[in-house]
CSV table of C-alpha atoms in Angstrom, one decimal:
chain,number,residue,atom,x,y,z
S,1,MET,CA,9.2,-51.2,-1.7
S,2,PRO,CA,8.9,-47.6,-3.2
S,3,THR,CA,11.5,-46.6,-5.8
S,4,SER,CA,13.7,-43.5,-5.7
S,5,SER,CA,11.2,-41.4,-7.9
S,6,SER,CA,8.1,-42.1,-5.8
S,7,ASN,CA,10.2,-41.2,-3.0
S,8,GLU,CA,11.1,-37.8,-4.8
S,9,ALA,CA,7.2,-37.4,-5.6
S,10,VAL,CA,6.3,-37.9,-2.2
S,11,GLY,CA,9.2,-35.6,-0.8
S,12,VAL,CA,8.1,-32.8,-3.2
S,13,PHE,CA,4.4,-33.2,-2.4
S,14,GLU,CA,5.3,-33.1,1.3
S,15,ARG,CA,6.9,-29.7,0.8
S,16,TYR,CA,3.5,-28.5,-0.7
S,17,ARG,CA,1.2,-30.0,1.2
S,18,ARG,CA,0.2,-27.3,3.6
S,19,ASP,CA,-0.4,-25.0,0.8
S,20,VAL,CA,-2.7,-27.7,-0.9
S,21,TYR,CA,-4.6,-28.0,2.7
S,22,GLY,CA,-5.0,-24.4,2.8
S,23,TRP,CA,-6.1,-24.1,-0.8
S,24,ALA,CA,-8.7,-26.6,-0.3
S,25,TYR,CA,-9.9,-25.5,3.3
S,26,ARG,CA,-10.5,-21.9,2.3
S,27,LEU,CA,-12.8,-23.2,-0.5
S,28,LEU,CA,-14.6,-26.1,0.9
S,29,GLY,CA,-14.4,-24.5,4.8
S,30,ARG,CA,-14.5,-28.1,6.5
S,31,HIS,CA,-11.2,-29.4,7.9
S,32,HIS,CA,-12.2,-33.2,6.9
S,33,ASP,CA,-13.4,-32.1,3.5
S,34,ALA,CA,-10.0,-30.4,3.0
S,35,GLN,CA,-8.2,-33.4,4.1
S,36,ASP,CA,-10.0,-35.7,1.7
S,37,ALA,CA,-9.2,-33.2,-0.9
S,38,THR,CA,-5.4,-33.1,0.1
S,39,GLN,CA,-5.5,-37.0,-0.1
S,40,ASP,CA,-7.3,-37.1,-3.6
S,41,VAL,CA,-4.5,-34.1,-5.2
S,42,PHE,CA,-1.9,-36.6,-3.3
S,43,LEU,CA,-3.3,-39.4,-5.4
S,44,ARG,CA,-3.4,-37.7,-8.5
S,45,TRP,CA,0.3,-36.3,-7.9
S,46,LEU,CA,1.5,-39.8,-7.7
S,47,SER,CA,-0.1,-41.0,-11.0
S,48,GLN,CA,1.0,-37.7,-12.5
S,49,SER,CA,4.7,-38.4,-11.2
S,50,ARG,CA,4.7,-41.4,-13.1
S,51,ARG,CA,4.7,-39.3,-16.0
S,52,GLY,CA,6.9,-37.3,-15.0
S,53,LEU,CA,7.0,-34.5,-12.3
S,54,PRO,CA,5.6,-31.1,-13.6
S,55,ASP,CA,8.0,-28.5,-14.3
S,56,ASN,CA,6.0,-26.0,-11.9
S,57,PRO,CA,5.0,-28.2,-8.7
S,58,ARG,CA,3.2,-25.6,-6.7
S,59,GLY,CA,1.5,-24.1,-9.8
S,60,TRP,CA,-0.1,-27.7,-10.9
S,61,LEU,CA,-1.0,-28.5,-7.1
S,62,ARG,CA,-2.9,-25.1,-6.8
S,63,ARG,CA,-4.9,-26.2,-10.0
S,64,VAL,CA,-5.7,-29.6,-9.2
S,65,THR,CA,-6.6,-28.7,-5.6
S,66,ILE,CA,-8.9,-26.0,-7.0
S,67,ASN,CA,-10.6,-28.1,-9.3
S,68,ARG,CA,-10.9,-30.8,-6.8
S,69,ALA,CA,-12.3,-28.8,-4.4
S,70,ILE,CA,-14.9,-27.6,-6.5
S,71,ASP,CA,-16.3,-30.7,-7.8
S,72,LEU,CA,-16.3,-31.8,-4.3
S,73,LEU,CA,-18.3,-28.6,-3.6
S,74,ARG,CA,-20.8,-29.6,-6.6
S,75,SER,CA,-21.2,-33.1,-5.2
S,76,ARG,CA,-21.7,-32.3,-1.8
S,77,ARG,CA,-24.2,-29.6,-2.6
S,78,PRO,CA,-27.4,-31.7,-3.2
S,79,THR,CA,-26.8,-34.3,-0.1
S,80,GLU,CA,-26.5,-31.4,2.3
S,81,PRO,CA,-30.2,-30.8,3.2
S,82,ALA,CA,-30.3,-34.4,3.4
S,83,SER,CA,-27.4,-34.8,6.1
S,84,ARG,CA,-30.0,-33.9,9.1
S,85,ALA,CA,-28.1,-36.7,11.4
S,86,GLU,CA,-24.9,-34.8,11.2
S,87,LEU,CA,-26.9,-31.3,12.1
S,88,LEU,CA,-28.6,-32.8,14.9
S,89,CYS,CA,-25.3,-34.1,16.2
S,90,GLU,CA,-23.3,-31.1,16.0
S,91,PRO,CA,-23.7,-27.9,17.8
S,92,ALA,CA,-25.5,-25.0,15.9
S,93,PRO,CA,-22.4,-23.1,14.9
S,94,PRO,CA,-22.1,-19.1,15.9
S,95,LEU,CA,-23.3,-16.8,13.6
S,96,ASP,CA,-20.3,-15.5,12.4
S,97,GLU,CA,-19.8,-18.9,11.1
S,98,VAL,CA,-22.8,-19.2,9.3
S,99,GLU,CA,-21.7,-16.2,7.9
S,100,ARG,CA,-18.5,-17.0,6.7
S,101,GLU,CA,-20.2,-20.4,5.2
S,102,GLU,CA,-22.5,-18.2,3.1
S,103,LEU,CA,-19.8,-15.8,2.1
S,104,ARG,CA,-17.6,-18.7,1.0
S,105,GLY,CA,-20.5,-20.3,-0.9
S,106,GLU,CA,-20.9,-17.2,-2.6
S,107,VAL,CA,-17.2,-16.9,-3.4
S,108,VAL,CA,-17.1,-20.3,-4.7
S,109,VAL,CA,-19.7,-20.0,-7.0
S,110,ALA,CA,-18.3,-17.2,-8.8
S,111,LEU,CA,-15.1,-19.3,-8.9
S,112,GLU,CA,-16.7,-21.7,-10.7
S,113,GLN,CA,-18.0,-19.5,-13.2
S,114,LEU,CA,-14.2,-18.5,-14.0
S,115,THR,CA,-11.8,-20.1,-16.7
S,116,GLU,CA,-9.0,-22.3,-15.1
S,117,SER,CA,-6.7,-19.8,-15.7
S,118,GLN,CA,-8.6,-17.0,-14.0
S,119,ARG,CA,-9.2,-19.3,-11.0
S,120,GLY,CA,-5.7,-20.0,-10.3
S,121,VAL,CA,-4.4,-16.0,-11.0
S,122,LEU,CA,-6.9,-15.2,-8.4
S,123,ILE,CA,-6.1,-17.6,-5.9
S,124,ALA,CA,-2.1,-17.3,-6.5
S,125,LYS,CA,-2.5,-13.5,-5.9
S,126,VAL,CA,-5.0,-13.3,-3.1
S,127,TYR,CA,-3.9,-16.3,-1.0
S,128,ASP,CA,-0.5,-17.1,-1.6
S,129,GLY,CA,0.2,-13.3,-2.1
S,130,LEU,CA,2.4,-13.5,-5.4
S,131,SER,CA,3.4,-11.2,-7.4
S,132,PHE,CA,1.9,-10.8,-11.1
S,133,ALA,CA,5.2,-11.7,-12.5
S,134,ARG,CA,5.8,-14.4,-10.2
S,135,ILE,CA,2.2,-16.0,-11.4
S,136,ALA,CA,3.0,-15.3,-15.0
S,137,ALA,CA,6.3,-17.4,-14.6
S,138,GLU,CA,4.3,-20.1,-12.8
S,139,MET,CA,1.3,-20.5,-15.2
S,140,SER,CA,3.4,-19.7,-18.3
S,141,LEU,CA,1.4,-16.4,-19.4
S,142,ALA,CA,2.1,-12.8,-20.2
S,143,VAL,CA,2.4,-10.3,-17.3
S,144,PRO,CA,-0.6,-8.5,-18.9
S,145,THR,CA,-2.8,-11.4,-19.3
S,146,VAL,CA,-2.4,-12.3,-15.9
S,147,LYS,CA,-3.4,-9.0,-14.5
S,148,THR,CA,-6.6,-8.8,-16.7
S,149,HIS,CA,-7.1,-12.5,-15.4
S,150,TYR,CA,-7.0,-10.9,-12.2
S,151,LEU,CA,-9.5,-7.9,-12.5
S,152,ARG,CA,-11.7,-10.1,-14.6
S,153,ALA,CA,-11.9,-12.8,-11.7
S,154,LEU,CA,-12.2,-10.5,-9.0
S,155,SER,CA,-14.8,-8.7,-10.7
S,156,ALA,CA,-17.1,-11.9,-11.5
S,157,VAL,CA,-16.6,-12.5,-7.4
S,158,ARG,CA,-17.5,-9.2,-6.5
S,159,ASN,CA,-20.9,-9.2,-9.0
S,160,ARG,CA,-21.7,-12.5,-6.9
S,161,LEU,CA,-21.0,-10.6,-3.7
S,162,VAL,CA,-23.1,-7.6,-4.5
S,163,ARG,CA,-26.1,-9.6,-4.0
S,164,ARG,CA,-24.9,-10.1,-0.3
S,165,TRP,CA,-24.1,-6.5,0.0
S,166,ALA,CA,-27.4,-4.9,-1.3
S,167,PRO,CA,-29.8,-5.8,1.5
S,168,ALA,CA,-26.9,-4.1,4.0
S,169,ARG,CA,-27.1,-1.0,2.0
S,170,SER,CA,-30.6,-0.7,1.9
S,171,GLN,CA,-30.9,-1.4,5.7
S,172,SER,CA,-28.3,1.5,6.2
I,1,MET,CA,-2.4,10.8,-14.7
I,2,ASN,CA,-5.5,10.4,-17.3
I,3,HIS,CA,-8.5,8.3,-16.9
I,4,ASP,CA,-7.2,5.2,-19.2
I,5,GLN,CA,-3.7,5.5,-17.7
I,6,ALA,CA,-5.5,5.5,-13.9
I,7,TRP,CA,-7.6,2.6,-15.0
I,8,GLY,CA,-4.3,0.4,-16.4
I,9,MET,CA,-2.9,0.5,-13.0
I,10,LEU,CA,-5.8,-0.6,-11.5
I,11,ALA,CA,-4.8,-4.2,-11.1
I,12,ASP,CA,-1.5,-3.2,-9.9
I,13,TYR,CA,-3.0,-0.7,-7.4
I,14,LEU,CA,-5.3,-3.7,-5.8
I,15,GLY,CA,-2.5,-5.9,-6.3
I,16,ASP,CA,-0.2,-3.9,-4.2
I,17,GLU,CA,2.3,-3.6,-6.4
I,18,LEU,CA,2.5,0.1,-7.4
I,19,ASP,CA,5.8,1.7,-5.7
I,20,GLU,CA,4.6,4.6,-3.5
I,21,SER,CA,4.9,7.7,-5.8
I,22,GLN,CA,2.5,5.5,-8.2
I,23,ARG,CA,0.1,5.0,-5.3
I,24,ARG,CA,0.0,8.3,-4.4
I,25,GLN,CA,-0.6,9.8,-8.0
I,26,PHE,CA,-3.1,7.0,-8.2
I,27,GLU,CA,-5.2,7.6,-5.4
I,28,ALA,CA,-4.9,11.5,-6.1
I,29,HIS,CA,-6.7,10.5,-9.3
I,30,LEU,CA,-9.2,8.9,-7.3
I,31,ALA,CA,-10.6,12.0,-6.0
I,32,ASP,CA,-11.4,13.2,-9.4
I,33,ASP,CA,-12.7,10.1,-10.9
I,34,ALA,CA,-15.7,8.8,-9.2
I,35,GLU,CA,-16.3,5.8,-11.5
I,36,LEU,CA,-12.9,4.5,-11.0
I,37,ALA,CA,-13.1,4.9,-7.2
I,38,ALA,CA,-16.5,3.0,-7.1
I,39,GLU,CA,-14.8,0.4,-8.8
I,40,VAL,CA,-11.8,0.6,-6.5
I,41,GLU,CA,-14.1,0.4,-3.5
I,42,SER,CA,-16.1,-2.6,-4.2
I,43,LEU,CA,-12.9,-4.3,-5.6
I,44,ARG,CA,-11.5,-3.8,-2.1
I,45,ARG,CA,-13.9,-4.8,-0.5
I,46,THR,CA,-14.4,-7.8,-2.6
I,47,LEU,CA,-10.7,-8.7,-1.7
I,48,ALA,CA,-11.2,-7.9,2.4
I,49,ALA,CA,-14.3,-10.9,1.9
I,50,MET,CA,-12.0,-13.1,0.4
I,51,HIS,CA,-9.4,-12.7,3.0
I,52,ALA,CA,-12.0,-13.0,5.8
I,53,LEU,CA,-11.9,-16.6,4.3
I,54,ASP,CA,-8.3,-16.7,4.9
I,55,GLU,CA,-8.2,-16.0,8.5
I,56,SER,CA,-10.1,-19.1,9.4
I,57,VAL,CA,-7.4,-21.5,8.1
I,58,SER,CA,-5.3,-23.1,10.3
I,59,VAL,CA,-3.2,-26.0,8.9
I,60,PRO,CA,-3.2,-28.8,11.2
I,61,GLU,CA,0.1,-31.3,11.8
I,62,ILE,CA,-0.8,-34.6,10.6
I,63,SER,CA,1.4,-37.1,12.7
I,64,GLY,CA,0.6,-39.9,10.4
I,65,GLY,CA,2.0,-38.0,7.4
I,66,LEU,CA,0.1,-37.7,4.1
I,67,MET,CA,-2.2,-40.2,4.7
I,68,GLY,CA,-2.9,-40.5,8.6
I,69,ARG,CA,-6.3,-39.8,9.0
I,70,PRO,CA,-9.1,-42.5,7.9
I,71,ARG,CA,-11.4,-41.4,5.3
I,72,ARG,CA,-14.4,-40.0,7.1
I,73,ARG,CA,-17.1,-41.4,4.2
I,74,THR,CA,-18.6,-44.7,4.9
I,75,PHE,CA,-18.2,-45.6,1.1
I,76,ALA,CA,-14.5,-45.2,1.5
I,77,PHE,CA,-14.3,-48.4,3.2
I,78,LEU,CA,-16.2,-50.2,0.6
I,79,ARG,CA,-13.8,-48.8,-2.2
I,80,TYR,CA,-10.9,-49.8,0.2
I,81,ALA,CA,-12.8,-53.6,0.5
I,82,ALA,CA,-13.0,-53.6,-3.1
I,83,VAL,CA,-9.2,-52.5,-3.8
I,84,ILE,CA,-8.3,-55.4,-1.4
I,85,LEU,CA,-10.6,-58.0,-2.8
I,86,MET,CA,-8.9,-56.8,-6.2
I,87,ALA,CA,-5.7,-57.8,-5.3
I,88,PHE,CA,-6.5,-60.8,-3.4
I,89,GLY,CA,-8.1,-61.7,-7.0
I,90,ALA,CA,-5.4,-60.8,-9.0
I,91,GLY,CA,-3.2,-62.8,-6.5
I,92,TYR,CA,-5.5,-65.9,-7.1
I,93,PHE,CA,-5.3,-65.6,-10.8
I,94,THR,CA,-1.1,-64.9,-11.0
I,95,ASN,CA,-1.2,-67.8,-8.4
I,96,SER,CA,-3.1,-70.0,-10.9
I,97,LEU,CA,-0.7,-69.0,-13.7
I,98,SER,CA,2.3,-69.4,-11.4
I,99,MET,CA,1.1,-73.1,-10.4
I,100,GLY,CA,0.5,-73.5,-13.9
I,101,ARG,CA,4.1,-72.8,-14.5
I,102,GLN,CA,5.3,-74.7,-12.0
I,103,ALA,CA,3.5,-77.6,-13.5
I,104,ASN,CA,5.1,-77.4,-16.5
I,105,SER,CA,8.4,-77.0,-14.9
I,106,ILE,CA,7.9,-80.1,-13.0
I,107,ALA,CA,6.9,-81.5,-16.4
I,108,GLY,CA,10.1,-80.2,-17.7
I,109,ILE,CA,8.7,-77.3,-19.7
I,110,VAL,CA,11.2,-74.4,-18.7
I,111,GLU,CA,9.7,-70.8,-19.3
I,112,PRO,CA,12.8,-68.4,-18.9
I,113,GLY,CA,12.4,-65.5,-16.6
I,114,SER,CA,9.1,-67.5,-15.0
I,115,LYS,CA,8.7,-66.5,-11.2
I,116,GLY,CA,8.0,-68.6,-7.9
I,117,VAL,CA,4.5,-68.8,-6.3
I,118,SER,CA,5.5,-66.0,-3.7
I,119,ASP,CA,6.4,-63.4,-6.3
I,120,ASN,CA,3.3,-62.9,-8.1
I,121,TRP,CA,1.9,-59.8,-8.7
I,122,GLY,CA,-1.2,-59.9,-6.1
I,123,THR,CA,0.8,-61.4,-3.4
I,124,ARG,CA,3.4,-58.3,-4.0
I,125,VAL,CA,0.3,-56.3,-3.4
I,126,ALA,CA,-0.7,-57.7,-0.3
I,127,ILE,CA,2.8,-57.1,1.3
I,128,ALA,CA,3.3,-54.1,0.1
I,129,TYR,CA,0.1,-53.1,1.7
I,130,ALA,CA,0.9,-54.8,4.7
I,131,ASN,CA,4.2,-53.2,5.2
I,132,GLN,CA,2.4,-49.6,5.1
I,133,PRO,CA,0.6,-49.4,8.5
I,134,SER,CA,0.7,-45.7,8.8
I,135,ARG,CA,-1.6,-45.1,5.8
I,136,SER,CA,-5.2,-45.7,5.6
I,137,GLY,CA,-8.0,-47.0,3.5
I,138,LEU,CA,-8.0,-46.6,-0.3
I,139,ALA,CA,-5.2,-44.1,-0.2
I,140,ARG,CA,-3.1,-46.7,1.4
I,141,SER,CA,-4.1,-49.6,-1.1
I,142,LEU,CA,-3.6,-47.0,-3.8
I,143,VAL,CA,0.0,-46.3,-2.8
I,144,ALA,CA,0.8,-49.8,-2.1
I,145,LEU,CA,-0.6,-50.7,-5.8
I,146,ALA,CA,1.6,-47.8,-7.4
I,147,HIS,CA,4.7,-49.0,-5.7
I,148,VAL,CA,4.2,-52.5,-6.5
I,149,GLY,CA,3.4,-51.5,-10.1
I,150,ARG,CA,6.4,-49.3,-10.5
I,151,ASP,CA,8.3,-52.0,-8.9
I,152,GLN,CA,7.6,-54.8,-11.6
């Protein structure tokens, strides 16, 4: 039977499960992959809970989810062209969905090149809508450091996306 | 507001953390600072692109709880099978030990704190696993293992 502490860990995770899925889905772009990532993060959470729950569960979960999603993307890339059977069975996605996938890929490549703190700050600010002060408290950083991470991370993503924007500008 | 002050407010402006007065001052400065204005435009466009990914997120309700969906990957089944085999292997091993203890007991050799055959680790894994029908795959096995390990 589960102990009370493992029940507590499951309860805490359940509170943030939607957040975990959301972070994973934004980076992975596929429902099944996001659910796989959510399950992986849950298992890590259970393992972590045996050593004690982190002071800031949401921050811990965000960091682990982002790292897990990036790991999944790295493992997905080399096998992607080989999954022809999957491509043949599924209807072709609409063009805007293709563009969204390309955009997601560019964003994730940019995120990969950031430090863990920079990634965490950017995701917390853009997707969670947290204030710089709240992010600083969650990540045990100074507010000016958080702002610096935010600008550097955002600039890195911008520098990646500029390659997509350049042809559009030259056409206009 | 000078150039350095405006650049110092860039994060707060993009993060929507300036009050109304500060925001108006900043935007007024942009009219005279082409370099900063270009930076703001490109970073806002970046934010818009990131938010475009956000619009596609629709978190599903998982009726079976945290582990309600079986893993799609074929290898997940193999991992699941490996964990079960390990559990039964451990059960066989500890069962042998337990039977040895029983033999000792029959022979009059008493081991304080020894457990019966049905209380060995592997059997408890199998029981814990069987008692969690709402979970699936490797996760279900690992959760069972975690609970058993904790209950030891």
